[in-house]
C-alpha cells in the first residue's frame, strides 16, 4: 500500500500547511434540507469548511482521503 505524504493540503480553494491543522470533523447543517461538509480547525486561523450539498457519500469519500493524507 502506498503512503500519501504531503506538507500542504488543498482545502476549500486554499493551500494549508498540514501541521497547522488541529482537528478535522464531519459536519452537517439543516436549513431547508441537509448540507453535509467537512470542518478543519486551523491554528491561528479558525475554522474552514468544505460543503457538499446533500451528497453525504461525496463528503465521506473526501473525509477518508483527508484522513489518509493527514495521518
mmCIF file with all atom_site columns, N, CA and C in Angstrom:
data_model
loop_
_atom_site.group_PDB
_atom_site.id
_atom_site.type_symbol
_atom_site.label_atom_id
_atom_site.label_alt_id
_atom_site.label_comp_id
_atom_site.label_asym_id
_atom_site.label_entity_id
_atom_site.label_seq_id
_atom_site.pdbx_PDB_ins_code
_atom_site.Cartn_x
_atom_site.Cartn_y
_atom_site.Cartn_z
_atom_site.occupancy
_atom_site.B_iso_or_equiv
_atom_site.pdbx_formal_charge
_atom_site.auth_seq_id
_atom_site.auth_comp_id
_atom_site.auth_asym_id
_atom_site.auth_atom_id
_atom_site.pdbx_PDB_model_num
ATOM 1   N N  . UNK A 1 1  ? 0.840   -1.185 0.000  1.00 0.00 ? 1  UNK A N  1
ATOM 2   C CA . UNK A 1 1  ? 0.000   0.000  0.000  1.00 0.00 ? 1  UNK A CA 1
ATOM 3   C C  . UNK A 1 1  ? 0.882   1.243  0.000  1.00 0.00 ? 1  UNK A C  1
ATOM 4   N N  . UNK A 1 2  ? 0.588   2.155  -0.871 1.00 0.00 ? 2  UNK A N  1
ATOM 5   C CA . UNK A 1 2  ? 1.352   3.398  -0.963 1.00 0.00 ? 2  UNK A CA 1
ATOM 6   C C  . UNK A 1 2  ? 0.899   4.358  0.131  1.00 0.00 ? 2  UNK A C  1
ATOM 7   N N  . UNK A 1 3  ? 1.841   5.049  0.706  1.00 0.00 ? 3  UNK A N  1
ATOM 8   C CA . UNK A 1 3  ? 1.544   6.037  1.725  1.00 0.00 ? 3  UNK A CA 1
ATOM 9   C C  . UNK A 1 3  ? 1.518   7.414  1.072  1.00 0.00 ? 3  UNK A C  1
ATOM 10  N N  . UNK A 1 4  ? 0.452   8.141  1.308  1.00 0.00 ? 4  UNK A N  1
ATOM 11  C CA . UNK A 1 4  ? 0.338   9.500  0.794  1.00 0.00 ? 4  UNK A CA 1
ATOM 12  C C  . UNK A 1 4  ? 0.977   10.452 1.794  1.00 0.00 ? 4  UNK A C  1
ATOM 13  N N  . UNK A 1 5  ? 1.910   11.243 1.327  1.00 0.00 ? 5  UNK A N  1
ATOM 14  C CA . UNK A 1 5  ? 2.525   12.235 2.201  1.00 0.00 ? 5  UNK A CA 1
ATOM 15  C C  . UNK A 1 5  ? 2.515   13.583 1.490  1.00 0.00 ? 5  UNK A C  1
ATOM 16  N N  . UNK A 1 6  ? 2.293   14.601 2.244  1.00 0.00 ? 6  UNK A N  1
ATOM 17  C CA . UNK A 1 6  ? 2.292   15.952 1.695  1.00 0.00 ? 6  UNK A CA 1
ATOM 18  C C  . UNK A 1 6  ? 2.505   16.927 2.845  1.00 0.00 ? 6  UNK A C  1
ATOM 19  N N  . UNK A 1 7  ? 3.203   18.003 2.575  1.00 0.00 ? 7  UNK A N  1
ATOM 20  C CA . UNK A 1 7  ? 3.367   19.038 3.585  1.00 0.00 ? 7  UNK A CA 1
ATOM 21  C C  . UNK A 1 7  ? 2.202   20.019 3.550  1.00 0.00 ? 7  UNK A C  1
ATOM 22  N N  . UNK A 1 8  ? 1.535   20.085 2.391  1.00 0.00 ? 8  UNK A N  1
ATOM 23  C CA . UNK A 1 8  ? 0.441   21.029 2.217  1.00 0.00 ? 8  UNK A CA 1
ATOM 24  C C  . UNK A 1 8  ? -0.791  20.307 1.697  1.00 0.00 ? 8  UNK A C  1
ATOM 25  N N  . UNK A 1 9  ? -1.937  20.915 1.910  1.00 0.00 ? 9  UNK A N  1
ATOM 26  C CA . UNK A 1 9  ? -3.226  20.332 1.560  1.00 0.00 ? 9  UNK A CA 1
ATOM 27  C C  . UNK A 1 9  ? -4.073  21.392 0.873  1.00 0.00 ? 9  UNK A C  1
ATOM 28  N N  . UNK A 1 10 ? -4.750  21.015 -0.197 1.00 0.00 ? 10 UNK A N  1
ATOM 29  C CA . UNK A 1 10 ? -5.683  21.912 -0.889 1.00 0.00 ? 10 UNK A CA 1
ATOM 30  C C  . UNK A 1 10 ? -7.059  21.687 -0.282 1.00 0.00 ? 10 UNK A C  1
ATOM 31  N N  . UNK A 1 11 ? -7.628  22.728 0.326  1.00 0.00 ? 11 UNK A N  1
ATOM 32  C CA . UNK A 1 11 ? -8.916  22.612 1.006  1.00 0.00 ? 11 UNK A CA 1
ATOM 33  C C  . UNK A 1 11 ? -9.680  23.907 0.833  1.00 0.00 ? 11 UNK A C  1
ATOM 34  N N  . UNK A 1 12 ? -10.874 23.808 0.294  1.00 0.00 ? 12 UNK A N  1
ATOM 35  C CA . UNK A 1 12 ? -11.746 24.971 0.112  1.00 0.00 ? 12 UNK A CA 1
ATOM 36  C C  . UNK A 1 12 ? -11.024 26.119 -0.606 1.00 0.00 ? 12 UNK A C  1
ATOM 37  N N  . UNK A 1 13 ? -10.362 25.778 -1.704 1.00 0.00 ? 13 UNK A N  1
ATOM 38  C CA . UNK A 1 13 ? -9.641  26.746 -2.536 1.00 0.00 ? 13 UNK A CA 1
ATOM 39  C C  . UNK A 1 13 ? -8.504  27.462 -1.809 1.00 0.00 ? 13 UNK A C  1
ATOM 40  N N  . UNK A 1 14 ? -7.926  26.794 -0.814 1.00 0.00 ? 14 UNK A N  1
ATOM 41  C CA . UNK A 1 14 ? -6.793  27.358 -0.083 1.00 0.00 ? 14 UNK A CA 1
ATOM 42  C C  . UNK A 1 14 ? -5.734  26.285 0.096  1.00 0.00 ? 14 UNK A C  1
ATOM 43  N N  . UNK A 1 15 ? -4.485  26.703 0.153  1.00 0.00 ? 15 UNK A N  1
ATOM 44  C CA . UNK A 1 15 ? -3.383  25.797 0.449  1.00 0.00 ? 15 UNK A CA 1
ATOM 45  C C  . UNK A 1 15 ? -3.087  25.931 1.942  1.00 0.00 ? 15 UNK A C  1
ATOM 46  N N  . UNK A 1 16 ? -3.101  24.780 2.627  1.00 0.00 ? 16 UNK A N  1
ATOM 47  C CA . UNK A 1 16 ? -2.941  24.774 4.075  1.00 0.00 ? 16 UNK A CA 1
ATOM 48  C C  . UNK A 1 16 ? -1.764  23.871 4.444  1.00 0.00 ? 16 UNK A C  1
ATOM 49  N N  . UNK A 1 17 ? -0.917  24.340 5.332  1.00 0.00 ? 17 UNK A N  1
ATOM 50  C CA . UNK A 1 17 ? 0.147   23.508 5.867  1.00 0.00 ? 17 UNK A CA 1
ATOM 51  C C  . UNK A 1 17 ? -0.498  22.488 6.799  1.00 0.00 ? 17 UNK A C  1
ATOM 52  N N  . UNK A 1 18 ? -0.291  21.205 6.539  1.00 0.00 ? 18 UNK A N  1
ATOM 53  C CA . UNK A 1 18 ? -0.994  20.193 7.320  1.00 0.00 ? 18 UNK A CA 1
ATOM 54  C C  . UNK A 1 18 ? -0.573  20.197 8.788  1.00 0.00 ? 18 UNK A C  1
ATOM 55  N N  . UNK A 1 19 ? 0.584   20.762 9.115  1.00 0.00 ? 19 UNK A N  1
ATOM 56  C CA . UNK A 1 19 ? 0.993   20.867 10.514 1.00 0.00 ? 19 UNK A CA 1
ATOM 57  C C  . UNK A 1 19 ? 0.171   21.887 11.288 1.00 0.00 ? 19 UNK A C  1
ATOM 58  N N  . UNK A 1 20 ? -0.533  22.766 10.570 1.00 0.00 ? 20 UNK A N  1
ATOM 59  C CA . UNK A 1 20 ? -1.384  23.765 11.216 1.00 0.00 ? 20 UNK A CA 1
ATOM 60  C C  . UNK A 1 20 ? -2.803  23.275 11.474 1.00 0.00 ? 20 UNK A C  1
ATOM 61  N N  . UNK A 1 21 ? -3.129  22.077 11.006 1.00 0.00 ? 21 UNK A N  1
ATOM 62  C CA . UNK A 1 21 ? -4.469  21.522 11.204 1.00 0.00 ? 21 UNK A CA 1
ATOM 63  C C  . UNK A 1 21 ? -4.531  20.885 12.587 1.00 0.00 ? 21 UNK A C  1
ATOM 64  N N  . UNK A 1 22 ? -5.432  21.407 13.421 1.00 0.00 ? 22 UNK A N  1
ATOM 65  C CA . UNK A 1 22 ? -5.575  20.905 14.780 1.00 0.00 ? 22 UNK A CA 1
ATOM 66  C C  . UNK A 1 22 ? -6.616  19.791 14.872 1.00 0.00 ? 22 UNK A C  1
ATOM 67  N N  . UNK A 1 23 ? -7.735  19.938 14.144 1.00 0.00 ? 23 UNK A N  1
ATOM 68  C CA . UNK A 1 23 ? -8.820  18.954 14.189 1.00 0.00 ? 23 UNK A CA 1
ATOM 69  C C  . UNK A 1 23 ? -9.525  18.905 12.841 1.00 0.00 ? 23 UNK A C  1
ATOM 70  N N  . UNK A 1 24 ? -10.151 17.762 12.583 1.00 0.00 ? 24 UNK A N  1
ATOM 71  C CA . UNK A 1 24 ? -10.971 17.595 11.388 1.00 0.00 ? 24 UNK A CA 1
ATOM 72  C C  . UNK A 1 24 ? -12.279 16.932 11.819 1.00 0.00 ? 24 UNK A C  1
ATOM 73  N N  . UNK A 1 25 ? -13.402 17.445 11.295 1.00 0.00 ? 25 UNK A N  1
ATOM 74  C CA . UNK A 1 25 ? -14.721 16.946 11.663 1.00 0.00 ? 25 UNK A CA 1
ATOM 75  C C  . UNK A 1 25 ? -15.590 16.765 10.426 1.00 0.00 ? 25 UNK A C  1
ATOM 76  N N  . UNK A 1 26 ? -16.512 15.828 10.504 1.00 0.00 ? 26 UNK A N  1
ATOM 77  C CA . UNK A 1 26 ? -17.619 15.778 9.557  1.00 0.00 ? 26 UNK A CA 1
ATOM 78  C C  . UNK A 1 26 ? -18.684 16.710 10.116 1.00 0.00 ? 26 UNK A C  1
ATOM 79  N N  . UNK A 1 27 ? -19.286 17.514 9.249  1.00 0.00 ? 27 UNK A N  1
ATOM 80  C CA . UNK A 1 27 ? -20.290 18.480 9.678  1.00 0.00 ? 27 UNK A CA 1
ATOM 81  C C  . UNK A 1 27 ? -21.559 18.318 8.863  1.00 0.00 ? 27 UNK A C  1
ATOM 82  N N  . UNK A 1 28 ? -22.632 18.803 9.424  1.00 0.00 ? 28 UNK A N  1
ATOM 83  C CA . UNK A 1 28 ? -23.884 18.891 8.673  1.00 0.00 ? 28 UNK A CA 1
ATOM 84  C C  . UNK A 1 28 ? -24.731 19.996 9.284  1.00 0.00 ? 28 UNK A C  1
ATOM 85  N N  . UNK A 1 29 ? -25.482 20.663 8.434  1.00 0.00 ? 29 UNK A N  1
ATOM 86  C CA . UNK A 1 29 ? -26.422 21.671 8.900  1.00 0.00 ? 29 UNK A CA 1
ATOM 87  C C  . UNK A 1 29 ? -27.768 21.394 8.248  1.00 0.00 ? 29 UNK A C  1
ATOM 88  N N  . UNK A 1 30 ? -28.801 21.800 8.926  1.00 0.00 ? 30 UNK A N  1
ATOM 89  C CA . UNK A 1 30 ? -30.144 21.634 8.394  1.00 0.00 ? 30 UNK A CA 1
ATOM 90  C C  . UNK A 1 30 ? -30.749 23.018 8.209  1.00 0.00 ? 30 UNK A C  1
ATOM 91  N N  . UNK A 1 31 ? -30.989 23.377 6.968  1.00 0.00 ? 31 UNK A N  1
ATOM 92  C CA . UNK A 1 31 ? -31.610 24.651 6.635  1.00 0.00 ? 31 UNK A CA 1
ATOM 93  C C  . UNK A 1 31 ? -32.344 24.434 5.321  1.00 0.00 ? 31 UNK A C  1
ATOM 94  N N  . UNK A 1 32 ? -33.612 24.076 5.410  1.00 0.00 ? 32 UNK A N  1
ATOM 95  C CA . UNK A 1 32 ? -34.393 23.720 4.227  1.00 0.00 ? 32 UNK A CA 1
ATOM 96  C C  . UNK A 1 32 ? -33.761 22.529 3.509  1.00 0.00 ? 32 UNK A C  1
ATOM 97  N N  . UNK A 1 33 ? -33.365 21.527 4.261  1.00 0.00 ? 33 UNK A N  1
ATOM 98  C CA . UNK A 1 33 ? -32.670 20.358 3.731  1.00 0.00 ? 33 UNK A CA 1
ATOM 99  C C  . UNK A 1 33 ? -31.378 20.159 4.500  1.00 0.00 ? 33 UNK A C  1
ATOM 100 N N  . UNK A 1 34 ? -30.640 19.142 4.154  1.00 0.00 ? 34 UNK A N  1
ATOM 101 C CA . UNK A 1 34 ? -29.390 18.849 4.842  1.00 0.00 ? 34 UNK A CA 1
ATOM 102 C C  . UNK A 1 34 ? -28.221 19.220 3.947  1.00 0.00 ? 34 UNK A C  1
ATOM 103 N N  . UNK A 1 35 ? -27.216 19.848 4.525  1.00 0.00 ? 35 UNK A N  1
ATOM 104 C CA . UNK A 1 35 ? -25.997 20.213 3.822  1.00 0.00 ? 35 UNK A CA 1
ATOM 105 C C  . UNK A 1 35 ? -24.842 19.562 4.570  1.00 0.00 ? 35 UNK A C  1
ATOM 106 N N  . UNK A 1 36 ? -24.103 18.674 3.892  1.00 0.00 ? 36 UNK A N  1
ATOM 107 C CA . UNK A 1 36 ? -23.007 17.945 4.510  1.00 0.00 ? 36 UNK A CA 1
ATOM 108 C C  . UNK A 1 36 ? -21.681 18.630 4.200  1.00 0.00 ? 36 UNK A C  1
ATOM 109 N N  . UNK A 1 37 ? -20.786 18.620 5.182  1.00 0.00 ? 37 UNK A N  1
ATOM 110 C CA . UNK A 1 37 ? -19.498 19.267 4.970  1.00 0.00 ? 37 UNK A CA 1
ATOM 111 C C  . UNK A 1 37 ? -18.408 18.685 5.831  1.00 0.00 ? 37 UNK A C  1
ATOM 112 N N  . UNK A 1 38 ? -17.229 19.265 5.662  1.00 0.00 ? 38 UNK A N  1
ATOM 113 C CA . UNK A 1 38 ? -16.057 18.922 6.453  1.00 0.00 ? 38 UNK A CA 1
ATOM 114 C C  . UNK A 1 38 ? -15.524 20.214 7.048  1.00 0.00 ? 38 UNK A C  1
ATOM 115 N N  . UNK A 1 39 ? -15.177 20.153 8.329  1.00 0.00 ? 39 UNK A N  1
ATOM 116 C CA . UNK A 1 39 ? -14.645 21.330 9.019  1.00 0.00 ? 39 UNK A CA 1
ATOM 117 C C  . UNK A 1 39 ? -13.227 21.034 9.476  1.00 0.00 ? 39 UNK A C  1
ATOM 118 N N  . UNK A 1 40 ? -12.305 21.934 9.165  1.00 0.00 ? 40 UNK A N  1
ATOM 119 C CA . UNK A 1 40 ? -10.940 21.870 9.678  1.00 0.00 ? 40 UNK A CA 1
ATOM 120 C C  . UNK A 1 40 ? -10.744 23.009 10.668 1.00 0.00 ? 40 UNK A C  1
ATOM 121 N N  . UNK A 1 41 ? -10.146 22.707 11.799 1.00 0.00 ? 41 UNK A N  1
ATOM 122 C CA . UNK A 1 41 ? -9.754  23.740 12.754 1.00 0.00 ? 41 UNK A CA 1
ATOM 123 C C  . UNK A 1 41 ? -8.271  23.995 12.511 1.00 0.00 ? 41 UNK A C  1
ATOM 124 N N  . UNK A 1 42 ? -7.956  25.223 12.120 1.00 0.00 ? 42 UNK A N  1
ATOM 125 C CA . UNK A 1 42 ? -6.603  25.603 11.726 1.00 0.00 ? 42 UNK A CA 1
ATOM 126 C C  . UNK A 1 42 ? -5.980  26.503 12.796 1.00 0.00 ? 42 UNK A C  1
ATOM 127 N N  . UNK A 1 43 ? -4.748  26.200 13.162 1.00 0.00 ? 43 UNK A N  1
ATOM 128 C CA . UNK A 1 43 ? -4.022  27.013 14.148 1.00 0.00 ? 43 UNK A CA 1
ATOM 129 C C  . UNK A 1 43 ? -3.918  28.455 13.653 1.00 0.00 ? 43 UNK A C  1
ATOM 130 N N  . UNK A 1 44 ? -4.256  29.404 14.492 1.00 0.00 ? 44 UNK A N  1
ATOM 131 C CA . UNK A 1 44 ? -4.171  30.847 14.229 1.00 0.00 ? 44 UNK A CA 1
ATOM 132 C C  . UNK A 1 44 ? -5.080  31.322 13.103 1.00 0.00 ? 44 UNK A C  1
ATOM 133 N N  . UNK A 1 45 ? -5.994  30.480 12.620 1.00 0.00 ? 45 UNK A N  1
ATOM 134 C CA . UNK A 1 45 ? -6.882  30.913 11.534 1.00 0.00 ? 45 UNK A CA 1
ATOM 135 C C  . UNK A 1 45 ? -8.354  30.618 11.790 1.00 0.00 ? 45 UNK A C  1
ATOM 136 N N  . UNK A 1 46 ? -8.664  29.780 12.728 1.00 0.00 ? 46 UNK A N  1
ATOM 137 C CA . UNK A 1 46 ? -10.054 29.438 12.979 1.00 0.00 ? 46 UNK A CA 1
ATOM 138 C C  . UNK A 1 46 ? -10.492 28.221 12.186 1.00 0.00 ? 46 UNK A C  1
ATOM 139 N N  . UNK A 1 47 ? -11.742 28.227 11.756 1.00 0.00 ? 47 UNK A N  1
ATOM 140 C CA . UNK A 1 47 ? -12.325 27.080 11.073 1.00 0.00 ? 47 UNK A CA 1
ATOM 141 C C  . UNK A 1 47 ? -12.473 27.326 9.578  1.00 0.00 ? 47 UNK A C  1
ATOM 142 N N  . UNK A 1 48 ? -12.271 26.262 8.797  1.00 0.00 ? 48 UNK A N  1
ATOM 143 C CA . UNK A 1 48 ? -12.542 26.274 7.359  1.00 0.00 ? 48 UNK A CA 1
ATOM 144 C C  . UNK A 1 48 ? -13.504 25.145 7.049  1.00 0.00 ? 48 UNK A C  1
ATOM 145 N N  . UNK A 1 49 ? -14.410 25.382 6.107  1.00 0.00 ? 49 UNK A N  1
ATOM 146 C CA . UNK A 1 49 ? -15.404 24.384 5.739  1.00 0.00 ? 49 UNK A CA 1
ATOM 147 C C  . UNK A 1 49 ? -15.367 24.109 4.245  1.00 0.00 ? 49 UNK A C  1
ATOM 148 N N  . UNK A 1 50 ? -15.664 22.870 3.873  1.00 0.00 ? 50 UNK A N  1
ATOM 149 C CA . UNK A 1 50 ? -15.994 22.489 2.504  1.00 0.00 ? 50 UNK A CA 1
ATOM 150 C C  . UNK A 1 50 ? -17.383 21.890 2.567  1.00 0.00 ? 50 UNK A C  1
ATOM 151 N N  . UNK A 1 51 ? -18.284 22.354 1.697  1.00 0.00 ? 51 UNK A N  1
ATOM 152 C CA . UNK A 1 51 ? -19.664 21.875 1.709  1.00 0.00 ? 51 UNK A CA 1
ATOM 153 C C  . UNK A 1 51 ? -19.950 21.050 0.463  1.00 0.00 ? 51 UNK A C  1
ATOM 154 N N  . UNK A 1 52 ? -20.754 20.017 0.626  1.00 0.00 ? 52 UNK A N  1
ATOM 155 C CA . UNK A 1 52 ? -21.061 19.078 -0.457 1.00 0.00 ? 52 UNK A CA 1
ATOM 156 C C  . UNK A 1 52 ? -22.556 18.951 -0.713 1.00 0.00 ? 52 UNK A C  1
ATOM 157 N N  . UNK A 1 53 ? -23.324 19.907 -0.302 1.00 0.00 ? 53 UNK A N  1
ATOM 158 C CA . UNK A 1 53 ? -24.765 19.863 -0.526 1.00 0.00 ? 53 UNK A CA 1
ATOM 159 C C  . UNK A 1 53 ? -25.382 18.655 0.169  1.00 0.00 ? 53 UNK A C  1
ATOM 160 N N  . UNK A 1 54 ? -26.250 17.968 -0.524 1.00 0.00 ? 54 UNK A N  1
ATOM 161 C CA . UNK A 1 54 ? -26.923 16.814 0.085  1.00 0.00 ? 54 UNK A CA 1
ATOM 162 C C  . UNK A 1 54 ? -26.227 15.492 -0.246 1.00 0.00 ? 54 UNK A C  1
ATOM 163 N N  . UNK A 1 55 ? -24.998 15.530 -0.750 1.00 0.00 ? 55 UNK A N  1
ATOM 164 C CA . UNK A 1 55 ? -24.260 14.332 -1.147 1.00 0.00 ? 55 UNK A CA 1
ATOM 165 C C  . UNK A 1 55 ? -23.343 13.855 -0.011 1.00 0.00 ? 55 UNK A C  1
ATOM 166 N N  . UNK A 1 56 ? -23.911 13.040 0.880  1.00 0.00 ? 56 UNK A N  1
ATOM 167 C CA . UNK A 1 56 ? -23.162 12.546 2.024  1.00 0.00 ? 56 UNK A CA 1
ATOM 168 C C  . UNK A 1 56 ? -22.024 11.625 1.597  1.00 0.00 ? 56 UNK A C  1
ATOM 169 N N  . UNK A 1 57 ? -22.197 10.828 0.557  1.00 0.00 ? 57 UNK A N  1
ATOM 170 C CA . UNK A 1 57 ? -21.156 9.903  0.125  1.00 0.00 ? 57 UNK A CA 1
ATOM 171 C C  . UNK A 1 57 ? -19.931 10.654 -0.407 1.00 0.00 ? 57 UNK A C  1
ATOM 172 N N  . UNK A 1 58 ? -20.155 11.763 -1.099 1.00 0.00 ? 58 UNK A N  1
ATOM 173 C CA . UNK A 1 58 ? -19.037 12.579 -1.593 1.00 0.00 ? 58 UNK A CA 1
ATOM 174 C C  . UNK A 1 58 ? -18.254 13.174 -0.426 1.00 0.00 ? 58 UNK A C  1
ATOM 175 N N  . UNK A 1 59 ? -18.977 13.653 0.574  1.00 0.00 ? 59 UNK A N  1
ATOM 176 C CA . UNK A 1 59 ? -18.339 14.197 1.777  1.00 0.00 ? 59 UNK A CA 1
ATOM 177 C C  . UNK A 1 59 ? -17.526 13.116 2.486  1.00 0.00 ? 59 UNK A C  1
ATOM 178 N N  . UNK A 1 60 ? -18.100 11.924 2.638  1.00 0.00 ? 60 UNK A N  1
ATOM 179 C CA . UNK A 1 60 ? -17.418 10.834 3.332  1.00 0.00 ? 60 UNK A CA 1
ATOM 180 C C  . UNK A 1 60 ? -16.166 10.382 2.585  1.00 0.00 ? 60 UNK A C  1
ATOM 181 N N  . UNK A 1 61 ? -16.237 10.345 1.262  1.00 0.00 ? 61 UNK A N  1
ATOM 182 C CA . UNK A 1 61 ? -15.083 9.969  0.448  1.00 0.00 ? 61 UNK A CA 1
ATOM 183 C C  . UNK A 1 61 ? -13.949 10.984 0.605  1.00 0.00 ? 61 UNK A C  1
ATOM 184 N N  . UNK A 1 62 ? -14.283 12.258 0.562  1.00 0.00 ? 62 UNK A N  1
ATOM 185 C CA . UNK A 1 62 ? -13.283 13.323 0.732  1.00 0.00 ? 62 UNK A CA 1
ATOM 186 C C  . UNK A 1 62 ? -12.686 13.274 2.141  1.00 0.00 ? 62 UNK A C  1
ATOM 187 N N  . UNK A 1 63 ? -13.515 13.010 3.143  1.00 0.00 ? 63 UNK A N  1
ATOM 188 C CA . UNK A 1 63 ? -13.058 12.914 4.523  1.00 0.00 ? 63 UNK A CA 1
ATOM 189 C C  . UNK A 1 63 ? -12.029 11.793 4.671  1.00 0.00 ? 63 UNK A C  1
ATOM 190 N N  . UNK A 1 64 ? -12.316 10.634 4.101  1.00 0.00 ? 64 UNK A N  1
ATOM 191 C CA . UNK A 1 64 ? -11.385 9.499  4.167  1.00 0.00 ? 64 UNK A CA 1
ATOM 192 C C  . UNK A 1 64 ? -10.063 9.826  3.468  1.00 0.00 ? 64 UNK A C  1
ATOM 193 N N  . UNK A 1 65 ? -10.127 10.529 2.345  1.00 0.00 ? 65 UNK A N  1
ATOM 194 C CA . UNK A 1 65 ? -8.909  10.947 1.645  1.00 0.00 ? 65 UNK A CA 1
ATOM 195 C C  . UNK A 1 65 ? -8.087  11.896 2.513  1.00 0.00 ? 65 UNK A C  1
ATOM 196 N N  . UNK A 1 66 ? -8.739  12.846 3.151  1.00 0.00 ? 66 UNK A N  1
ATOM 197 C CA . UNK A 1 66 ? -8.030  13.777 4.029  1.00 0.00 ? 66 UNK A CA 1
ATOM 198 C C  . UNK A 1 66 ? -7.388  13.059 5.200  1.00 0.00 ? 66 UNK A C  1
ATOM 199 N N  . UNK A 1 67 ? -8.077  12.100 5.778  1.00 0.00 ? 67 UNK A N  1
ATOM 200 C CA . UNK A 1 67 ? -7.531  11.336 6.893  1.00 0.00 ? 67 UNK A CA 1
ATOM 201 C C  . UNK A 1 67 ? -6.262  10.596 6.463  1.00 0.00 ? 67 UNK A C  1
ATOM 202 N N  . UNK A 1 68 ? -6.293  9.983  5.280  1.00 0.00 ? 68 UNK A N  1
ATOM 203 C CA . UNK A 1 68 ? -5.101  9.272  4.785  1.00 0.00 ? 68 UNK A CA 1
ATOM 204 C C  . UNK A 1 68 ? -3.924  10.235 4.583  1.00 0.00 ? 68 UNK A C  1
ATOM 205 N N  . UNK A 1 69 ? -4.194  11.424 4.064  1.00 0.00 ? 69 UNK A N  1
ATOM 206 C CA . UNK A 1 69 ? -3.125  12.397 3.830  1.00 0.00 ? 69 UNK A CA 1
ATOM 207 C C  . UNK A 1 69 ? -2.577  12.940 5.150  1.00 0.00 ? 69 UNK A C  1
ATOM 208 N N  . UNK A 1 70 ? -3.450  13.164 6.115  1.00 0.00 ? 70 UNK A N  1
ATOM 209 C CA . UNK A 1 70 ? -3.029  13.777 7.379  1.00 0.00 ? 70 UNK A CA 1
ATOM 210 C C  . UNK A 1 70 ? -2.372  12.794 8.352  1.00 0.00 ? 70 UNK A C  1
ATOM 211 N N  . UNK A 1 71 ? -2.692  11.532 8.233  1.00 0.00 ? 71 UNK A N  1
ATOM 212 C CA . UNK A 1 71 ? -2.161  10.553 9.215  1.00 0.00 ? 71 UNK A CA 1
ATOM 213 C C  . UNK A 1 71 ? -0.972  9.876  8.700  1.00 0.00 ? 71 UNK A C  1
#
